[in-house]
Structures are given as structure tokens and as C-alpha cells.
Amino acid sequence: MAKKKNLSAYDKEKVPEASGMRIGIVVSDWNSDTTGALLEGAVHTLQSQGINAENDIIIERVPGSFELPQAAALMIQSCPVDAVICLGCLIQGETRHFEFIAQAVAKGCMDLSINTLTPVIFGVLTTDTHKQAQDRAGGKHGNKGDEAAITAIRMIAAKKRLKSDENIK
Ligand code: RBF
């Protein structure tokens, strides 16, 4: 069986220098106990990597996960942010809403990141049960908010490297 990766156990030394980066976080109110824990993890990790929470972390709350891509787009358009982290929690219900919302949000985040060349991080849990969501928001499977924060920092650094003059041959 393939080894499962859990980025919550990241190696701090390997994370790029993050001070001065400006990060937007859009967080959904649905299943707010879980999304609150994801938010806490993300902010804590960004701060522990040297990002100033007061000036350089911009947080916006939206009603549900479906609203995340539009709020992220508005943030990219109106605030100077280097990346946006989208945090949500979709729990499988009795109807097919889950599938439609999950697909739409994933595609919305991907399209936005490609079209704006701003990293948009998909920190949305999609689980069968509330317990599985809690296990991934500060429980036995780590905190996917932490992982989203590290991914944002790494993608900002990657963008900087790929756009730098060193790559022009
Ligand atoms: N939003 C979530 O973030 N997580 C959910 O588990 C979730 N389940 C939903 C189930 C139904 C039947 C409906 C109608 C909405 C749900 N939403 C959920 C809200 C959705 O993301 C969005 O806010 C609303 O559909 C309004 O556009």
C-alpha cells in the first residue's frame, strides 16, 4: 500500500522564508466547529512561519463552501494578496448536493489559480461523517488547515522562483 502523506508533520526547516508574504483566508460557516479549527490551524502555522497576523493575514467568512471561490476571486481582485486559502467542510448528506458542491468548489479554486496565477489553496474537507472531519481538523489525522498554510507558502515561493530572471535563458 502506498505510504500516506500527512503534511501536518512538515519539516519546519524545509519551509521557505515566509515573512512579508500576504495571505488571504476565506472560511465557510457551514460545519463551523470544524472550519473554525481549520482556521485556527492555518493562522497558527502562518504565524509560526513568520507571517504577521495583524497586517498580513486577511480573513473573510462566507456562508458555505459553494461561496468560497467567488470570495477568493474578490479578494484577489481587491486586496494585494500573494495567495488565498479556502477553508470549508463538506459532509456527505442524503442528497447529491455534496457531490455538486465539492466538484464546483474544487474546479472554482483550480480555475481561479490558473486564470489569475495567484495560488488558491483547496483546504476543503470532503468526508462521509462529522467524526472524519474532526479527525482532520486537529484530530488524529492532523490539521488540514496547517497543511493548507504550508502549501500556500510553498506555492508563493515556487511562483517567485519560476518568475525570476534566472529562468530566462
Ligand atoms: N456547505 C458546506 O460548506 N458544507 C456542507 O456540508 C453543505 N451542505 C449543504 C447541503 C445542502 C442540502 C445545501 C442546500 C447546502 C449545503 N451547503 C453546505 C451550503 C452551500 O455550500 C451553499 O452555501 C448554499 O448552497 C448557498 O449557495
Short mmCIF file of C-alpha atoms and ligand atoms in Angstrom, two decimals:
data_model
loop_
_atom_site.label_atom_id
_atom_site.label_comp_id
_atom_site.label_asym_id
_atom_site.label_seq_id
_atom_site.Cartn_x
_atom_site.Cartn_y
_atom_site.Cartn_z
CA MET A 1 0.00 0.00 0.00
CA ALA A 2 1.27 3.48 -0.83
CA LYS A 3 2.59 5.42 2.11
CA LYS A 4 0.09 8.08 3.16
CA LYS A 5 1.46 11.60 3.32
CA ASN A 6 0.43 13.87 6.14
CA LEU A 7 1.80 17.34 5.64
CA SER A 8 0.86 18.35 9.19
CA ALA A 9 4.12 16.66 10.17
CA TYR A 10 6.10 19.02 7.94
CA ASP A 11 9.76 19.77 8.43
CA LYS A 12 9.94 23.41 9.51
CA GLU A 13 13.47 23.79 8.17
CA LYS A 14 12.32 22.96 4.65
CA VAL A 15 9.55 25.58 4.51
CA PRO A 16 10.61 28.70 2.57
CA GLU A 17 11.10 32.04 4.31
CA ALA A 18 7.59 33.48 4.70
CA SER A 19 7.90 36.84 6.45
CA GLY A 20 6.40 39.59 4.30
CA MET A 21 4.01 37.26 2.49
CA ARG A 22 0.37 38.40 2.50
CA ILE A 23 -2.20 35.64 2.75
CA GLY A 24 -5.97 35.79 2.35
CA ILE A 25 -8.10 33.17 4.08
CA VAL A 26 -11.71 32.57 3.09
CA VAL A 27 -13.59 30.35 5.51
CA SER A 28 -17.05 28.82 5.35
CA ASP A 29 -19.55 28.97 8.24
CA TRP A 30 -21.09 25.55 7.47
CA ASN A 31 -19.84 22.99 10.00
CA SER A 32 -18.19 25.88 11.80
CA ASP A 33 -16.77 23.78 14.64
CA THR A 34 -14.58 22.08 12.04
CA THR A 35 -13.86 25.11 9.85
CA GLY A 36 -13.01 27.13 12.99
CA ALA A 37 -10.38 24.52 13.87
CA LEU A 38 -9.02 24.59 10.31
CA LEU A 39 -8.79 28.38 10.53
CA GLU A 40 -7.02 28.25 13.87
CA GLY A 41 -4.50 25.76 12.48
CA ALA A 42 -3.86 27.80 9.35
CA VAL A 43 -3.36 31.09 11.20
CA HIS A 44 -1.15 29.48 13.82
CA THR A 45 1.05 27.86 11.16
CA LEU A 46 1.36 31.06 9.12
CA GLN A 47 2.37 32.96 12.27
CA SER A 48 4.86 30.31 13.28
CA GLN A 49 6.49 30.73 9.85
CA GLY A 50 6.99 34.46 10.48
CA ILE A 51 3.86 35.98 8.91
CA ASN A 52 2.43 38.97 10.77
CA ALA A 53 -1.20 38.11 11.57
CA GLU A 54 -2.31 41.69 12.15
CA ASN A 55 -1.13 43.13 8.83
CA ASP A 56 -0.58 40.21 6.51
CA ILE A 57 -3.41 37.73 7.12
CA ILE A 58 -6.80 38.84 5.77
CA ILE A 59 -9.76 36.71 6.83
CA GLU A 60 -13.22 36.72 5.23
CA ARG A 61 -16.14 34.49 6.24
CA VAL A 62 -18.72 33.16 3.79
CA PRO A 63 -21.96 31.20 4.36
CA GLY A 64 -20.97 27.87 2.75
CA SER A 65 -18.25 26.15 0.76
CA PHE A 66 -20.00 26.92 -2.52
CA GLU A 67 -19.27 30.63 -1.91
CA LEU A 68 -15.52 30.13 -1.37
CA PRO A 69 -14.27 30.59 -4.97
CA GLN A 70 -16.16 33.83 -5.53
CA ALA A 71 -14.95 35.33 -2.26
CA ALA A 72 -11.41 34.23 -3.13
CA ALA A 73 -11.76 35.91 -6.55
CA LEU A 74 -12.97 39.14 -4.93
CA MET A 75 -10.07 39.03 -2.51
CA ILE A 76 -7.54 38.59 -5.31
CA GLN A 77 -9.13 41.46 -7.22
CA SER A 78 -9.38 43.94 -4.36
CA CYS A 79 -6.59 43.16 -1.87
CA PRO A 80 -2.94 42.70 -2.58
CA VAL A 81 -2.60 39.05 -1.54
CA ASP A 82 0.09 36.57 -2.57
CA ALA A 83 -2.20 33.55 -2.10
CA VAL A 84 -5.69 32.70 -0.89
CA ILE A 85 -6.52 29.70 1.30
CA CYS A 86 -10.07 28.38 1.02
CA LEU A 87 -11.29 26.51 4.10
CA GLY A 88 -14.52 24.55 4.21
CA CYS A 89 -16.09 21.32 5.37
CA LEU A 90 -18.49 19.31 3.23
CA ILE A 91 -20.08 16.33 4.92
CA GLN A 92 -21.92 13.76 2.82
CA GLY A 93 -25.67 14.04 3.38
CA GLU A 94 -28.63 12.14 1.99
CA THR A 95 -28.82 14.12 -1.24
CA ARG A 96 -26.36 14.69 -4.06
CA HIS A 97 -25.64 18.28 -3.01
CA PHE A 98 -22.29 17.18 -1.61
CA GLU A 99 -21.00 15.99 -5.00
CA PHE A 100 -22.13 19.10 -6.88
CA ILE A 101 -20.70 21.50 -4.30
CA ALA A 102 -17.40 19.60 -3.92
CA GLN A 103 -16.84 19.45 -7.70
CA ALA A 104 -17.79 23.09 -8.19
CA VAL A 105 -15.54 24.37 -5.41
CA ALA A 106 -12.55 22.29 -6.49
CA LYS A 107 -12.93 23.46 -10.09
CA GLY A 108 -13.59 27.05 -9.00
CA CYS A 109 -10.36 27.11 -6.97
CA MET A 110 -8.34 25.50 -9.77
CA ASP A 111 -9.73 27.83 -12.47
CA LEU A 112 -9.08 30.87 -10.31
CA SER A 113 -5.49 29.88 -9.61
CA ILE A 114 -4.76 29.25 -13.29
CA ASN A 115 -6.54 32.37 -14.55
CA THR A 116 -5.05 34.79 -12.02
CA LEU A 117 -1.72 33.00 -11.43
CA THR A 118 -2.36 33.52 -7.73
CA PRO A 119 -2.08 30.33 -5.68
CA VAL A 120 -5.55 29.34 -4.45
CA ILE A 121 -5.33 26.57 -1.89
CA PHE A 122 -8.11 23.97 -1.62
CA GLY A 123 -8.47 23.42 2.12
CA VAL A 124 -11.93 21.90 1.95
CA LEU A 125 -12.64 18.66 3.79
CA THR A 126 -14.99 16.28 1.97
CA THR A 127 -15.92 13.49 4.34
CA ASP A 128 -18.62 10.90 4.95
CA THR A 129 -19.03 11.77 8.62
CA HIS A 130 -18.57 14.59 11.10
CA LYS A 131 -16.08 12.42 13.02
CA GLN A 132 -13.87 12.03 9.92
CA ALA A 133 -13.91 15.81 9.52
CA GLN A 134 -12.93 16.37 13.17
CA ASP A 135 -10.10 13.84 12.81
CA ARG A 136 -8.66 16.07 10.08
CA ALA A 137 -9.17 19.38 11.87
CA GLY A 138 -6.87 18.98 14.83
CA GLY A 139 -7.55 15.29 15.48
CA LYS A 140 -5.72 12.06 14.80
CA HIS A 141 -5.09 12.89 11.14
CA GLY A 142 -3.54 16.27 11.90
CA ASN A 143 -4.98 19.62 10.86
CA LYS A 144 -5.55 20.22 7.16
CA GLY A 145 -5.56 23.96 7.96
CA ASP A 146 -1.85 23.67 8.86
CA GLU A 147 -1.22 21.85 5.60
CA ALA A 148 -3.09 24.48 3.59
CA ALA A 149 -0.91 27.18 5.19
CA ILE A 150 2.32 25.37 4.30
CA THR A 151 1.04 24.76 0.77
CA ALA A 152 0.31 28.49 0.36
CA ILE A 153 3.82 29.44 1.48
CA ARG A 154 5.43 26.85 -0.78
CA MET A 155 3.40 27.91 -3.82
CA ILE A 156 4.22 31.61 -3.31
CA ALA A 157 7.91 30.68 -3.15
CA ALA A 158 7.56 28.45 -6.24
CA LYS A 159 5.87 31.26 -8.16
CA LYS A 160 8.67 33.65 -7.23
CA ARG A 161 11.30 31.15 -8.40
CA LEU A 162 9.53 30.36 -11.66
CA LYS A 163 9.01 34.03 -12.50
CA SER A 164 12.52 35.11 -11.60
CA ASP A 165 15.02 36.31 -14.22
CA GLU A 166 17.17 33.25 -13.54
CA ASN A 167 14.71 31.26 -15.62
CA ILE A 168 15.09 33.43 -18.71
CA LYS A 169 17.60 31.72 -20.93
N1 RBF B 1 -21.91 23.93 2.71
C1 RBF B 1 -20.82 23.42 3.29
O1 RBF B 1 -19.80 24.11 3.40
N2 RBF B 1 -20.80 22.13 3.76
C2 RBF B 1 -21.88 21.29 3.64
O2 RBF B 1 -21.80 20.14 4.09
C3 RBF B 1 -23.04 21.81 2.98
N3 RBF B 1 -24.12 21.01 2.81
C4 RBF B 1 -25.20 21.52 2.16
C5 RBF B 1 -26.32 20.70 1.94
C6 RBF B 1 -27.43 21.21 1.29
C7 RBF B 1 -28.60 20.30 1.05
C8 RBF B 1 -27.45 22.58 0.88
C9 RBF B 1 -28.66 23.17 0.17
C10 RBF B 1 -26.38 23.38 1.10
C11 RBF B 1 -25.24 22.89 1.73
N4 RBF B 1 -24.12 23.70 1.96
C12 RBF B 1 -23.02 23.17 2.55
C13 RBF B 1 -24.17 25.16 1.67
C14 RBF B 1 -23.60 25.52 0.30
O3 RBF B 1 -22.18 25.46 0.31
C15 RBF B 1 -24.03 26.96 -0.08
O4 RBF B 1 -23.69 27.84 0.96
C16 RBF B 1 -25.53 27.07 -0.35
O5 RBF B 1 -25.93 26.11 -1.29
C17 RBF B 1 -25.88 28.50 -0.88
O6 RBF B 1 -25.20 28.77 -2.13
#
